[in-house]
Structure formats: C-alpha cells, structure tokens
Coordinates of C-alpha atoms in Angstrom, one line a residue:
Chain A
X30 CA -3.6 -13.3 29.6
X31 CA -5.4 -10.0 29.9
X32 CA -8.8 -10.9 28.9
X33 CA -11.6 -11.6 31.3
X34 CA -14.0 -12.7 28.5
X35 CA -12.7 -16.2 28.6
X36 CA -14.7 -19.3 28.2
X37 CA -15.0 -20.9 31.6
X38 CA -13.0 -23.8 30.2
X39 CA -9.9 -21.7 30.2
X40 CA -10.2 -20.9 33.9
X41 CA -10.5 -24.5 34.9
X42 CA -7.5 -25.8 36.9
X43 CA -5.2 -27.9 34.7
X44 CA -5.0 -31.7 34.7
X45 CA -3.9 -33.2 38.0
X46 CA -5.6 -30.6 40.1
X47 CA -8.4 -31.9 42.2
X48 CA -11.8 -30.5 41.4
X49 CA -15.3 -31.5 42.4
X50 CA -16.9 -34.0 40.0
X51 CA -19.1 -32.0 37.7
X52 CA -22.8 -32.4 37.9
X53 CA -24.7 -32.9 34.6
X54 CA -26.3 -29.5 35.1
X55 CA -23.1 -27.6 35.7
X56 CA -21.6 -29.3 32.7
X57 CA -24.5 -28.2 30.5
X58 CA -24.2 -24.7 31.8
X59 CA -20.5 -24.5 31.0
X60 CA -21.0 -25.9 27.5
X61 CA -23.7 -23.3 26.9
X62 CA -21.6 -20.5 28.2
X63 CA -18.7 -21.6 26.0
X64 CA -20.9 -21.6 22.9
X65 CA -22.3 -18.1 23.8
X66 CA -18.8 -16.9 24.3
X67 CA -17.6 -18.3 21.0
X68 CA -20.6 -16.7 19.3
X69 CA -19.9 -13.3 20.7
X70 CA -16.2 -13.4 19.9
X71 CA -16.9 -14.5 16.3
X72 CA -19.8 -12.1 16.0
X73 CA -17.3 -9.2 16.1
X74 CA -15.5 -10.8 13.2
X75 CA -18.5 -11.1 10.9
X76 CA -18.5 -7.7 9.2
X77 CA -14.7 -7.9 8.5
X78 CA -15.0 -11.5 7.4
X79 CA -17.9 -10.9 5.0
X80 CA -16.1 -8.0 3.4
X81 CA -12.8 -9.9 3.1
X82 CA -14.3 -13.1 1.8
X83 CA -16.6 -11.5 -0.8
X84 CA -14.2 -8.8 -2.1
X85 CA -10.8 -10.2 -1.6
X86 CA -10.8 -14.0 -1.3
X87 CA -13.6 -14.8 -3.6
X88 CA -12.2 -12.8 -6.6
X89 CA -8.8 -14.3 -5.9
X90 CA -10.2 -17.8 -6.1
X91 CA -12.2 -17.0 -9.1
X92 CA -9.1 -15.8 -10.9
X93 CA -7.5 -19.2 -10.3
X94 CA -10.6 -20.9 -11.7
X95 CA -10.9 -18.7 -14.8
X96 CA -7.2 -19.3 -15.6
X97 CA -8.1 -22.7 -16.9
X98 CA -10.6 -21.5 -19.4
X99 CA -10.6 -19.7 -22.8
X100 CA -12.9 -16.9 -21.7
X101 CA -13.8 -13.4 -22.9
X102 CA -15.3 -12.2 -19.7
X103 CA -19.0 -12.5 -20.5
X104 CA -21.2 -15.1 -18.9
X105 CA -19.6 -17.8 -17.0
X106 CA -16.4 -19.5 -18.3
X107 CA -17.3 -22.7 -20.2
X108 CA -14.5 -23.5 -22.6
X109 CA -12.2 -25.5 -20.4
X110 CA -8.7 -25.7 -21.9
X111 CA -6.7 -27.1 -18.9
X112 CA -3.2 -25.7 -18.5
X113 CA -3.1 -24.2 -22.1
X114 CA -3.1 -20.6 -20.8
X115 CA -0.1 -21.3 -18.7
X116 CA 1.8 -23.1 -21.5
X117 CA 1.1 -20.2 -23.8
X118 CA 2.2 -17.8 -21.1
X119 CA 5.6 -19.3 -20.7
X120 CA 6.1 -19.1 -24.5
X121 CA 5.0 -15.5 -24.7
X122 CA 8.0 -13.3 -25.2
X123 CA 6.2 -10.3 -23.6
X124 CA 5.5 -12.2 -20.4
X125 CA 9.0 -13.7 -20.3
X126 CA 10.2 -10.1 -20.7
X127 CA 8.0 -9.1 -17.8
X128 CA 9.7 -11.7 -15.6
X129 CA 13.1 -10.4 -16.7
X130 CA 12.1 -6.8 -16.0
X131 CA 10.7 -7.7 -12.7
X132 CA 13.9 -9.3 -11.7
X133 CA 15.8 -6.3 -13.0
X134 CA 13.7 -3.9 -10.8
X135 CA 14.2 -6.1 -7.8
X136 CA 17.9 -6.2 -8.2
X137 CA 18.2 -2.5 -8.9
X138 CA 16.0 -1.6 -5.9
X139 CA 18.0 -3.8 -3.5
X140 CA 21.4 -2.8 -4.9
X141 CA 20.9 1.0 -5.3
X142 CA 17.6 2.3 -3.8
X143 CA 17.8 0.7 -0.4
X144 CA 21.5 1.4 0.3
X145 CA 20.9 5.0 -0.7
X146 CA 17.9 5.2 1.6
X147 CA 20.0 3.7 4.4
X148 CA 22.8 6.2 3.8
X149 CA 20.3 9.1 4.0
X150 CA 18.7 7.7 7.1
X151 CA 22.1 7.4 8.9
X152 CA 22.9 10.9 7.8
X153 CA 19.6 12.3 9.0
X154 CA 19.9 10.5 12.3
X155 CA 22.8 12.7 13.2
X156 CA 22.2 15.9 15.1
X157 CA 21.7 17.8 11.9
X158 CA 20.3 21.3 11.5
X159 CA 16.9 21.2 9.8
X160 CA 16.6 17.5 10.3
X161 CA 12.8 17.6 10.5
X162 CA 12.7 19.6 7.3
X163 CA 14.7 17.1 5.4
X164 CA 12.5 14.3 6.7
X165 CA 9.4 16.0 5.4
X166 CA 11.1 16.7 2.1
X167 CA 12.2 13.2 1.4
X168 CA 9.1 11.6 2.5
X169 CA 6.9 14.0 0.7
X170 CA 6.9 12.2 -2.7
X171 CA 5.5 9.1 -1.0
X172 CA 2.2 10.8 -0.3
X173 CA 1.8 11.9 -3.9
X174 CA -0.1 9.4 -6.0
X175 CA 1.7 7.4 -8.6
X176 CA -0.5 9.0 -11.2
X177 CA 0.6 12.5 -10.3
X178 CA 4.2 11.4 -10.0
X179 CA 4.0 9.6 -13.4
X180 CA 2.5 12.6 -15.2
X181 CA 5.0 15.0 -13.6
X182 CA 8.0 12.9 -14.7
X183 CA 6.5 12.2 -18.1
X184 CA 6.7 15.9 -18.7
X185 CA 10.2 16.4 -17.2
X186 CA 11.5 13.6 -19.4
X187 CA 9.7 14.7 -22.5
X188 CA 12.0 14.5 -25.4
X189 CA 13.4 18.0 -26.3
X190 CA 11.0 20.2 -24.3
X191 CA 11.3 18.5 -20.9
X192 CA 13.4 19.8 -18.1
X193 CA 15.9 17.0 -18.2
X194 CA 16.8 17.6 -21.9
X195 CA 16.8 21.4 -21.4
X196 CA 19.2 21.1 -18.5
X197 CA 21.5 18.8 -20.5
X198 CA 21.3 21.1 -23.5
X199 CA 22.1 24.1 -21.3
X200 CA 25.4 22.6 -20.1
X201 CA 26.3 21.4 -23.5
X202 CA 25.5 17.7 -23.2
X203 CA 22.7 17.6 -25.8
X204 CA 23.9 14.2 -26.9
X205 CA 23.0 12.5 -23.6
X206 CA 19.4 13.6 -23.5
X207 CA 16.8 12.4 -25.9
X208 CA 14.1 9.8 -25.7
X209 CA 14.2 8.7 -22.1
X210 CA 10.8 7.0 -21.8
X211 CA 10.5 6.6 -25.5
X212 CA 13.7 4.7 -26.2
X213 CA 13.8 0.9 -25.6
X214 CA 17.3 1.1 -24.1
X215 CA 16.7 3.9 -21.6
X216 CA 13.1 3.4 -20.6
X217 CA 13.8 1.0 -17.7
X218 CA 16.5 3.2 -16.3
X219 CA 14.3 6.2 -16.4
X220 CA 11.5 4.3 -14.8
X221 CA 13.8 3.2 -12.0
X222 CA 14.9 6.8 -11.5
X223 CA 11.3 7.8 -10.9
X224 CA 10.6 4.9 -8.7
X225 CA 13.6 5.8 -6.6
X226 CA 12.4 9.4 -6.3
X227 CA 9.0 8.2 -5.2
X228 CA 9.8 5.3 -2.8
X229 CA 13.2 5.8 -1.3
X230 CA 11.8 8.3 1.3
X231 CA 9.5 5.6 2.5
X232 CA 12.4 3.2 3.1
X233 CA 14.4 6.0 4.7
X234 CA 11.6 6.6 7.1
X235 CA 11.5 2.9 8.1
X236 CA 15.3 3.0 8.7
X237 CA 15.0 6.2 10.7
X238 CA 12.4 4.5 12.9
X239 CA 14.7 1.5 13.3
X240 CA 17.7 3.7 14.1
X241 CA 15.8 5.3 16.9
X242 CA 15.7 1.9 18.6
X243 CA 19.4 1.4 18.5
X244 CA 20.6 2.3 22.0
X245 CA 23.1 5.2 22.1
X246 CA 25.0 3.4 24.9
X247 CA 26.1 0.7 22.5
X248 CA 27.6 3.0 19.9
X249 CA 29.2 5.1 22.7
X250 CA 30.7 2.0 24.1
X251 CA 32.1 1.0 20.7
X252 CA 33.5 4.6 20.4
X253 CA 35.3 4.3 23.7
X254 CA 36.7 0.9 22.6
X255 CA 38.3 2.8 19.6
X256 CA 36.0 1.7 16.8
X257 CA 35.9 4.1 13.9
X258 CA 32.7 5.3 12.3
X259 CA 32.5 2.6 9.7
X260 CA 33.3 -0.1 12.3
X261 CA 30.6 1.3 14.6
X262 CA 28.1 1.2 11.7
X263 CA 29.1 -2.2 10.5
X264 CA 29.3 -4.0 13.8
X265 CA 26.8 -2.2 16.0
X266 CA 24.2 -0.3 14.0
X267 CA 23.7 -2.6 11.1
X268 CA 23.0 -5.8 13.1
X269 CA 20.5 -4.0 15.3
X270 CA 18.8 -2.6 12.2
X271 CA 18.5 -6.0 10.7
X272 CA 14.8 -6.6 11.4
X273 CA 13.9 -3.2 9.8
X274 CA 16.1 -4.0 6.8
X275 CA 14.4 -7.4 6.3
X276 CA 11.0 -5.8 6.3
X277 CA 12.1 -3.1 3.9
X278 CA 13.5 -5.7 1.5
X279 CA 10.3 -7.6 1.7
X280 CA 8.1 -4.6 0.9
X281 CA 10.5 -3.5 -1.9
X282 CA 10.4 -6.9 -3.6
X283 CA 6.6 -7.3 -3.3
X284 CA 6.2 -3.8 -4.6
X285 CA 8.4 -4.5 -7.7
X286 CA 6.4 -7.7 -8.5
X287 CA 3.1 -5.8 -8.4
X288 CA 4.2 -2.5 -10.1
X289 CA 1.4 -1.0 -12.2
X290 CA 0.3 2.6 -11.7
X291 CA 3.6 4.3 -12.4
X292 CA 4.2 2.3 -15.6
X293 CA 0.7 2.7 -16.8
X294 CA 0.8 6.5 -16.4
X295 CA 4.3 7.1 -17.9
X296 CA 4.7 4.6 -20.7
X297 CA 1.7 2.1 -20.6
X298 CA 4.4 -0.5 -21.1
X299 CA 5.9 0.9 -24.2
X300 CA 7.9 1.4 -26.4
X301 CA 7.1 -2.0 -27.9
X302 CA 6.5 -3.7 -24.5
X303 CA 10.0 -2.7 -23.2
X304 CA 8.7 -1.3 -19.9
X305 CA 5.8 -3.7 -19.4
X306 CA 5.3 -5.3 -16.1
X307 CA 3.2 -8.4 -15.3
X308 CA 0.4 -6.2 -14.0
X309 CA 0.4 -4.1 -17.1
X310 CA 0.3 -7.2 -19.4
X311 CA -2.5 -8.6 -17.4
X312 CA -4.4 -5.3 -17.7
X313 CA -3.8 -5.2 -21.5
X314 CA -5.2 -8.7 -22.0
X315 CA -8.0 -8.5 -19.5
X316 CA -9.4 -5.1 -20.1
X317 CA -8.3 -4.2 -23.6
X318 CA -8.3 -7.4 -25.5
X319 CA -10.9 -9.3 -23.5
X320 CA -8.8 -12.4 -23.2
X321 CA -9.9 -12.7 -19.6
X322 CA -8.9 -16.4 -19.1
X323 CA -5.4 -15.7 -20.3
X324 CA -5.2 -12.5 -18.2
X325 CA -6.3 -14.6 -15.2
X326 CA -3.4 -17.0 -15.8
X327 CA -1.1 -14.0 -15.6
X328 CA -2.7 -13.0 -12.3
X329 CA -2.3 -16.4 -11.0
X330 CA 1.4 -16.6 -11.8
X331 CA 1.9 -13.1 -10.3
X332 CA 0.2 -14.2 -7.2
X333 CA 2.1 -17.5 -7.2
X334 CA 5.4 -15.6 -7.4
X335 CA 4.4 -13.2 -4.6
X336 CA 3.2 -16.0 -2.4
X337 CA 6.2 -18.3 -2.9
X338 CA 8.5 -15.4 -2.2
X339 CA 6.5 -14.3 0.8
X340 CA 6.3 -17.7 2.3
X341 CA 10.0 -18.5 1.7
X342 CA 11.0 -15.1 3.1
X343 CA 8.8 -15.6 6.1
X344 CA 10.1 -19.1 6.7
X345 CA 13.8 -18.4 6.3
X346 CA 14.3 -14.7 6.9
X347 CA 11.5 -13.1 8.8
X348 CA 10.7 -15.8 11.3
X349 CA 12.6 -14.3 14.1
X350 CA 11.1 -10.9 13.7
X351 CA 7.5 -12.0 13.4
X352 CA 7.5 -14.3 16.4
X353 CA 5.1 -12.9 18.9
X354 CA 4.0 -10.2 16.5
X355 CA 1.7 -12.0 14.2
X356 CA 1.1 -15.3 16.0
X357 CA 0.0 -15.4 19.5
X358 CA 0.1 -18.5 21.5
X359 CA -3.2 -19.5 22.9
X360 CA -3.3 -17.9 26.3
X361 CA -2.0 -14.7 24.9
X362 CA 1.7 -14.0 24.8
X363 CA 1.7 -10.4 25.6
Chain B
X4 CA 14.2 15.9 -4.5
X5 CA 12.5 19.2 -4.4
X6 CA 13.5 20.2 -7.9
X7 CA 10.7 18.5 -9.7
X8 CA 8.1 20.0 -7.4
X9 CA 9.6 23.5 -7.6
X10 CA 9.9 23.2 -11.3
X11 CA 6.3 22.3 -11.7
X12 CA 5.1 25.1 -9.5
X13 CA 7.2 27.8 -11.3
X14 CA 6.2 26.4 -14.7
X15 CA 2.6 26.8 -13.8
X16 CA 3.2 30.5 -13.6
X17 CA 4.6 30.7 -17.1
X18 CA 2.9 30.7 -20.4
X19 CA 3.6 27.6 -22.5
X20 CA 5.5 29.8 -24.9
X21 CA 7.8 31.1 -22.2
X22 CA 8.2 27.6 -20.8
X23 CA 10.0 26.5 -24.0
X24 CA 12.2 29.6 -24.1
X25 CA 13.0 29.8 -20.4
X26 CA 12.4 26.4 -18.8
X27 CA 14.5 26.8 -15.7
X28 CA 14.5 30.3 -14.5
X29 CA 11.9 32.3 -12.6
X30 CA 8.9 33.4 -14.7
X31 CA 9.4 36.7 -16.5
X32 CA 5.9 37.9 -15.6
X33 CA 4.0 35.7 -13.2
X34 CA 1.0 34.4 -15.1
X35 CA -1.7 33.3 -12.7
X36 CA -4.2 32.4 -15.4
X37 CA -3.3 28.7 -15.5
X38 CA -4.0 28.3 -11.8
X39 CA -7.0 30.5 -11.6
X40 CA -8.5 29.0 -14.7
X41 CA -8.4 25.5 -13.1
X42 CA -9.6 26.7 -9.7
X43 CA -12.5 28.5 -11.4
X44 CA -13.7 25.3 -13.2
X45 CA -16.3 23.1 -11.6
X46 CA -14.6 20.0 -13.0
X47 CA -11.6 20.3 -10.7
X48 CA -13.7 20.8 -7.6
X49 CA -15.9 17.9 -8.5
X50 CA -12.8 15.6 -8.7
X51 CA -11.7 16.9 -5.3
X52 CA -15.2 16.3 -3.9
X53 CA -15.3 12.7 -5.4
X54 CA -11.9 11.9 -4.0
X55 CA -12.9 13.2 -0.6
X56 CA -16.2 11.4 -0.5
X57 CA -14.5 8.1 -1.4
X58 CA -11.6 8.6 1.0
X59 CA -13.9 9.4 3.9
X60 CA -16.3 6.5 3.1
X61 CA -13.5 4.0 2.8
X62 CA -11.9 5.2 6.0
X63 CA -15.0 5.1 8.1
X64 CA -15.9 1.6 6.8
X65 CA -12.5 0.0 7.1
X66 CA -11.7 1.5 10.6
X67 CA -15.1 0.5 12.0
X68 CA -15.0 -3.0 10.7
X69 CA -11.3 -3.5 11.6
X70 CA -11.8 -2.2 15.1
X71 CA -14.5 -4.8 15.8
X72 CA -12.4 -7.6 14.4
X73 CA -9.2 -6.4 16.1
X74 CA -11.0 -6.2 19.4
X75 CA -12.1 -9.8 19.1
X76 CA -8.6 -10.9 18.1
X77 CA -7.0 -8.9 20.9
X78 CA -9.3 -9.6 23.8
X79 CA -10.9 -13.0 23.3
X80 CA -9.6 -16.5 23.3
X81 CA -11.7 -18.6 20.9
X82 CA -11.4 -21.6 18.8
X83 CA -10.2 -20.8 15.3
X84 CA -8.7 -17.4 16.3
X85 CA -5.2 -18.0 14.9
X86 CA -6.5 -19.6 11.7
X87 CA -8.7 -16.6 11.1
X88 CA -5.9 -14.1 11.9
X89 CA -3.5 -15.9 9.6
X90 CA -6.2 -15.6 6.8
X91 CA -6.3 -11.9 7.3
X92 CA -2.5 -11.5 7.4
X93 CA -2.2 -13.5 4.2
X94 CA -4.3 -10.7 2.7
X95 CA -1.2 -8.5 2.9
X96 CA 0.4 -10.5 0.2
X97 CA -2.5 -10.5 -2.2
X98 CA -1.6 -8.1 -5.0
X99 CA -4.7 -6.1 -5.9
X100 CA -3.9 -6.7 -9.6
X101 CA -4.6 -10.4 -9.2
X102 CA -8.1 -9.8 -8.0
X103 CA -8.8 -6.9 -10.3
X104 CA -10.5 -8.9 -13.1
X105 CA -12.9 -11.0 -11.1
X106 CA -13.5 -8.1 -8.8
X107 CA -14.5 -6.0 -11.9
X108 CA -16.9 -8.7 -13.1
X109 CA -18.3 -9.0 -9.6
X110 CA -18.9 -5.3 -9.3
X111 CA -20.4 -5.3 -12.8
X112 CA -22.9 -8.0 -11.9
X113 CA -23.8 -6.2 -8.6
X114 CA -24.4 -3.0 -10.6
X115 CA -21.7 -1.1 -8.7
X116 CA -19.8 0.3 -11.7
X117 CA -19.9 4.1 -11.9
X118 CA -21.0 4.0 -8.3
X119 CA -18.7 5.3 -5.5
X120 CA -19.5 2.1 -3.5
X121 CA -17.8 0.2 -6.2
X122 CA -14.5 1.8 -5.1
X123 CA -15.3 2.2 -1.4
X124 CA -16.1 -1.4 -0.6
X125 CA -13.1 -3.1 -2.3
X126 CA -10.7 -0.5 -1.0
X127 CA -12.0 -1.1 2.5
X128 CA -11.8 -4.9 2.0
X129 CA -8.2 -4.6 0.8
X130 CA -7.3 -2.3 3.7
X131 CA -8.5 -4.7 6.3
X132 CA -5.4 -6.8 6.8
X133 CA -3.1 -3.8 7.6
X134 CA -5.7 -2.0 9.7
X135 CA -6.5 -5.1 11.8
X136 CA -2.9 -5.9 12.4
X137 CA -2.1 -2.4 13.6
X138 CA -5.2 -2.0 15.8
X139 CA -4.8 -5.5 17.3
X140 CA -1.4 -4.5 18.5
X141 CA -2.7 -1.3 20.1
X142 CA -5.7 -3.0 21.7
X143 CA -3.5 -5.6 23.3
X144 CA -1.6 -3.0 25.1
X145 CA -4.6 -1.7 27.1
X146 CA -4.4 -3.3 30.5
X147 CA -6.6 -6.1 31.4
X148 CA -7.5 -4.6 34.8
X149 CA -9.6 -2.0 33.0
X150 CA -11.5 -4.7 31.4
X151 CA -12.1 -6.4 34.7
X152 CA -13.2 -3.2 36.3
X153 CA -15.6 -2.5 33.5
X154 CA -17.0 -6.0 33.7
X155 CA -17.5 -5.7 37.4
X156 CA -19.3 -2.5 36.8
X157 CA -21.7 -4.4 34.6
X158 CA -20.3 -3.6 31.2
X159 CA -21.0 -6.1 28.4
X160 CA -18.1 -6.9 26.1
X161 CA -19.4 -4.6 23.5
X162 CA -20.0 -1.9 26.1
X163 CA -16.4 -2.2 27.1
X164 CA -15.3 -1.9 23.5
X165 CA -17.5 1.1 22.8
X166 CA -17.1 3.1 26.0
X167 CA -13.6 2.2 27.2
X168 CA -11.5 0.7 24.5
X169 CA -12.3 3.0 21.5
X170 CA -11.8 6.3 23.4
X171 CA -8.5 5.0 24.8
X172 CA -7.3 3.9 21.4
X173 CA -7.9 7.3 19.8
X174 CA -4.3 7.8 18.7
X175 CA -4.2 4.3 17.1
X176 CA -7.5 5.0 15.3
X177 CA -6.1 8.3 14.1
X178 CA -3.1 6.5 12.7
X179 CA -5.0 3.9 10.7
X180 CA -7.5 6.6 9.5
X181 CA -4.7 8.7 8.1
X182 CA -3.2 5.7 6.4
X183 CA -6.6 4.8 4.9
X184 CA -7.2 8.3 3.7
X185 CA -3.8 8.5 1.9
X186 CA -4.2 5.1 0.3
X187 CA -7.7 5.9 -0.9
X188 CA -6.7 9.3 -2.2
X189 CA -3.9 8.0 -4.2
X190 CA -5.6 4.9 -5.6
X191 CA -5.5 4.9 -9.4
X192 CA -6.2 1.3 -10.6
X193 CA -9.6 0.7 -9.0
X194 CA -11.2 4.1 -9.9
X195 CA -9.8 3.6 -13.4
X196 CA -11.7 0.3 -13.7
X197 CA -14.9 1.3 -12.0
X198 CA -15.5 4.8 -13.3
X199 CA -16.1 5.0 -17.0
X200 CA -18.3 8.0 -16.5
X201 CA -16.3 11.2 -15.9
X202 CA -18.7 12.5 -13.3
X203 CA -17.2 10.1 -10.7
X204 CA -13.5 10.5 -11.6
X205 CA -11.1 11.0 -8.8
X206 CA -8.0 13.2 -8.7
X207 CA -5.5 10.7 -10.0
X208 CA -7.7 9.8 -13.0
X209 CA -8.4 13.5 -13.6
X210 CA -4.7 14.3 -13.7
X211 CA -4.0 11.6 -16.3
X212 CA -7.0 12.6 -18.4
X213 CA -6.1 16.3 -18.2
X214 CA -2.6 15.6 -19.4
X215 CA -4.0 13.6 -22.3
X216 CA -6.3 16.4 -23.2
X217 CA -3.9 19.3 -23.0
X218 CA -0.7 17.6 -23.8
X219 CA 0.5 20.5 -25.9
X220 CA -0.1 23.1 -23.2
X221 CA 2.6 22.3 -20.8
X222 CA 2.2 25.2 -18.5
X223 CA -1.5 24.4 -17.9
X224 CA -0.7 20.7 -17.2
X225 CA 1.9 21.8 -14.7
X226 CA -0.5 24.1 -12.9
X227 CA -3.0 21.3 -12.8
X228 CA -0.5 18.9 -11.3
X229 CA 0.5 21.4 -8.6
X230 CA -3.1 22.0 -7.6
X231 CA -3.7 18.2 -7.6
X232 CA -0.8 17.8 -5.2
X233 CA -1.8 20.4 -2.8
X234 CA -4.5 18.5 -0.9
X235 CA -2.2 15.4 -0.4
X236 CA 0.8 17.5 0.7
X237 CA -1.4 19.7 3.0
X238 CA -2.9 16.6 4.6
X239 CA 0.5 15.1 5.0
X240 CA 2.0 18.2 6.7
X241 CA -0.9 18.1 9.2
X242 CA -1.0 14.4 9.8
X243 CA 2.7 13.6 9.3
X244 CA 3.3 12.1 12.8
X245 CA 0.3 9.8 12.5
X246 CA 1.2 8.7 9.0
X247 CA 4.8 8.0 9.6
X248 CA 4.0 6.3 12.9
X249 CA 1.4 4.1 11.3
X250 CA 3.7 3.1 8.4
X251 CA 6.5 2.2 10.7
X252 CA 4.3 0.4 13.2
X253 CA 2.7 -1.6 10.4
X254 CA 5.9 -2.4 8.8
X255 CA 8.0 -3.3 11.8
X256 CA 5.3 -5.1 13.7
X257 CA 3.6 -7.1 11.1

C-alpha cells in the first residue's frame, strides 16, 4: 500500500496482536478521524459522480422507465402499456433485420477485419523500411470523424460518377459497378468495406502495441529449435498476444452493436431499411416519428445486448486479463 | 488506404466538369477556386471555431474532474471505493445511443439545446470512465515515499495532488487530453441532436450539410472534405505518440 492518507483503522495491528485497551477519548478521536478521512476521499469524487449520475446514469435509467409507456416525448410518460413495446419490437421486421445485420457485422469483423489487422501488424512489426510512415498511414483514418469518412465514401461509391465505378469502367468491368450503397444486395458489403477502412488501423495499432511486449528471446529460442515462421507465430506470438486479441474482439463487437454515425451519413439505413442498425432505428422512431416510448424500448434492448455480452465476456474470457487492472483488493495490490 | 484521401485532394483541384471527364488523373489545370472559396467563407471558420471551443471545453472539464476522482481512487482507501469504481467502469459499456433520448429531453428541460454546454457536459460525462481508468493507473505508479515526504512537509492531501501529483503526471494528462480532443472533435450524434441552429454546428455536421447542399458540385464537396480533414490530421501528426499510447493503455489495461 502506497498511501499515507489511510484511516487510522487500517494501521492498527491485526487481531491477535496485543494493544493497549482504548480509552473512550481515543476511540472517539479515531472515529472522528475516520469520518473526516472518508469525507475527504469521497469529496474528490463528488464532481465526477454528479456529472456521471446526472448525465449518464439518470438518462439510462429513464430510458428503461420510458420503455414501458406509450409516449410521444412531451410531458411525463403516463400511458403505461407494460411490455407491449417489447412485444411489438420482436415482431417488427425492421428490428429483427437490425439484429440480423448486427450479427452479420460482428461475424464479418471477426472473420475478416481483425485477421487482416493482425496480418498487417505482424508485417509492420518486422524491421521494415518506412515502418513509422505506414503506421501513420493506416492509423490516419481512425482520427477522421465518421461523418467525414461517410461523406467521402458516399461520393466514391456514387453510382456512375463515383471513383469506384469510374475505375471499374476504365478496366472494362462496368457490369460489376453500379448501385453500391443504393442496392439492397450490396449495401451491407459496401458499408463493411468502409468500416474496415476506418477501423482496421485502430486494431492494428492495438496488436502492434501487444507485439512489442512479446519478448524477442522467445521467438529466437523457437527459431533455434527449428520452428518455421508459421510455427513461431502460431505457438509463440499468438498465445502471448491473446490478451490484446481479447480486448480487440470486445471493442469490435461492442462497436458493431452500437454503430450509428457511419450508417446515418452514408445511407441513413436505406435502401428500404436494408442497412439499418439498432441505433438508426432508435433514432428514426425517437427523433423523427416521436414514438419515444417505443424508441426507448429499442435502446433498452440494445443496452441489454451490450451488457449481457460485456458481462459474459468479462466473466468467461477477460477475467484473467483484468485481474489487478480494474479491481484492486483492499490494501492496494500494486 | 491512401487512395481515397489522395483522390479527394486532387478532385478538389478540378472543376466538377473535369471530374466527370477525368476522375483519376492529375488535374489538367489546378483550379484553386474550390479551396479558396471555402477558406474565404466565414461559415467554414465558424464551424472550426465551434468545434475547437467544444473540444477544449470538454477536455478541460473531463480531465479536471477525472483527475480528482482518479486521485481519490488511486491514493485513498475508503469504504465503497470498489463499488464506486465498478460503477464508473460499467459506464464504458453504456452505448451513447441508449441515453440519447432521455438526455435530449433532459437538455431540453434545462434549456441547454443550441448551447455549447449541451454538448460539452454530456461529452465530458461520457468520457469520464475511460479517463478515470487511465489516470488512476498512472497515479498509482507514483511512489508512496513522495506522498509521505510531502505529508511530513505539511502538505494536505489536496496540496499533494495539486503541487506534486499533477506536475508529475503531465504525460498521462497529455494522453487523456489528446484522446478527449479527438473524441469531441469527431462527435457527430450529440451535436446533431443538440444544435438545430446552424450557428453552433461543428465540423462533422457542417460536412454532412454541405454535401446535402452542393450534392451536384462534386469538386467543391471534395475540397470541403479535405479542408475539414486537415485539422484532425494535423493534430494527429503532432500528437500521434500521446494518442496511440492512450488508446493502447486504455484498451489493454482496462
């Protein structure tokens, strides 16, 4: 324990150690000091706590409450309808489609985007000329806002005039181009392409940071033992990179569940709801059609899915990594 | 990777006519009118100003409040500490979209719509979990002996925080500040909800609106996009180390 601002209670010898019998005065003094200590420790938390409770937790809880009402968003909700919003939700083809598209994005990200990011990270971890330049380059898109990215790619994939179609036309493949964002069958693939452009650099950076912590001696030892490049990667690098991979998968899934900006700017969910995500549907009902109760129910389901995933993931996958990182034992495991 | 950016930059130097005839090659004659036209308009600079104001406000608020909280988490043992910390870490999992509706209603009833505080306060609140987690990690690494020495010299706990801990944690504060600036600068959803009046629009909203308004004038939209990217990319090239360090620290430690 590094702190000296401890309540005197924590400095008392443990049970079984002899200590002089406390006088009533000393006991009162200790109790007062302990209260003062607690007050000063908690005092530092007050600004953060107020901000967090009022602007994060309270709205969140209110969304849960509002989900049980038919409510247009004006005044307080009064028309209690029990679980009807949820029943309606799970019969709504658009929302069921949202769930399906969410799953699709999760699977595509895990199966394509992350392995691609890992491959690039391993490549850039070599002693490559211009390594720093490539790192800048691939990570660059991550600092651009979703809005800018969306508008940019909306123009690149514009039917006919956009860069994508012009290039395909130029090499005689006109037939392949076309509607991109505007066609029901291609919109999700196009969206995924843009997502990959935007986010793979972020995951690559995570992996690069993880790779830095893989000791060179281990791969060298494997090399001396006659392991080939794939074996070294498979049996040495990958297991040591596992904590980073688990975090990256977590962030990727949570990101897919909550996707909004990129979709809103490129397609706004169209054509005919074929690229709509849960957040977009929620926005449509809540801010465009003023069915705030129903939109809140969507919020709640979205939160529920995130939370169940997060808790399950933390319980079964992340536990080892987070030990000592997010929970400290009393007494301060440093 | 770089093709879309290069394409946008070059296209900005073309006329829309030329863009449809010659989409890929270098501009026949470098037209600078698209860029200078935007740079000469007050609207664009107002968006930059708004984005800057909001980013700075958010960053100052979230870092100040988080530093106090992280200090208490890192250096004090008190009843309820772990519960409180878990509450904040749970905040990492709250999707902003979930709170968006009630938050909007709350801001409306507080009269904070079309007011920069309506964006700054919620952004700071949603930035708390990540900032607290990162800062707490850094604060715990500062040796306890320093604290003892400061206490012996008559420093109060706040005095230690203000005069010893904060100056020592400058790199960490830099990291979380850069993260906060980038997140705020790129935020689209919240300004979209809060600002109906165009005088307060930020860059991401401006980009979307500009494209809607000039959808036929491709070259102009490209020029606008490129100019809108410049501040973020410039900031990134200056603060790259801090940003990447912060993201990886946040992601692998918490």
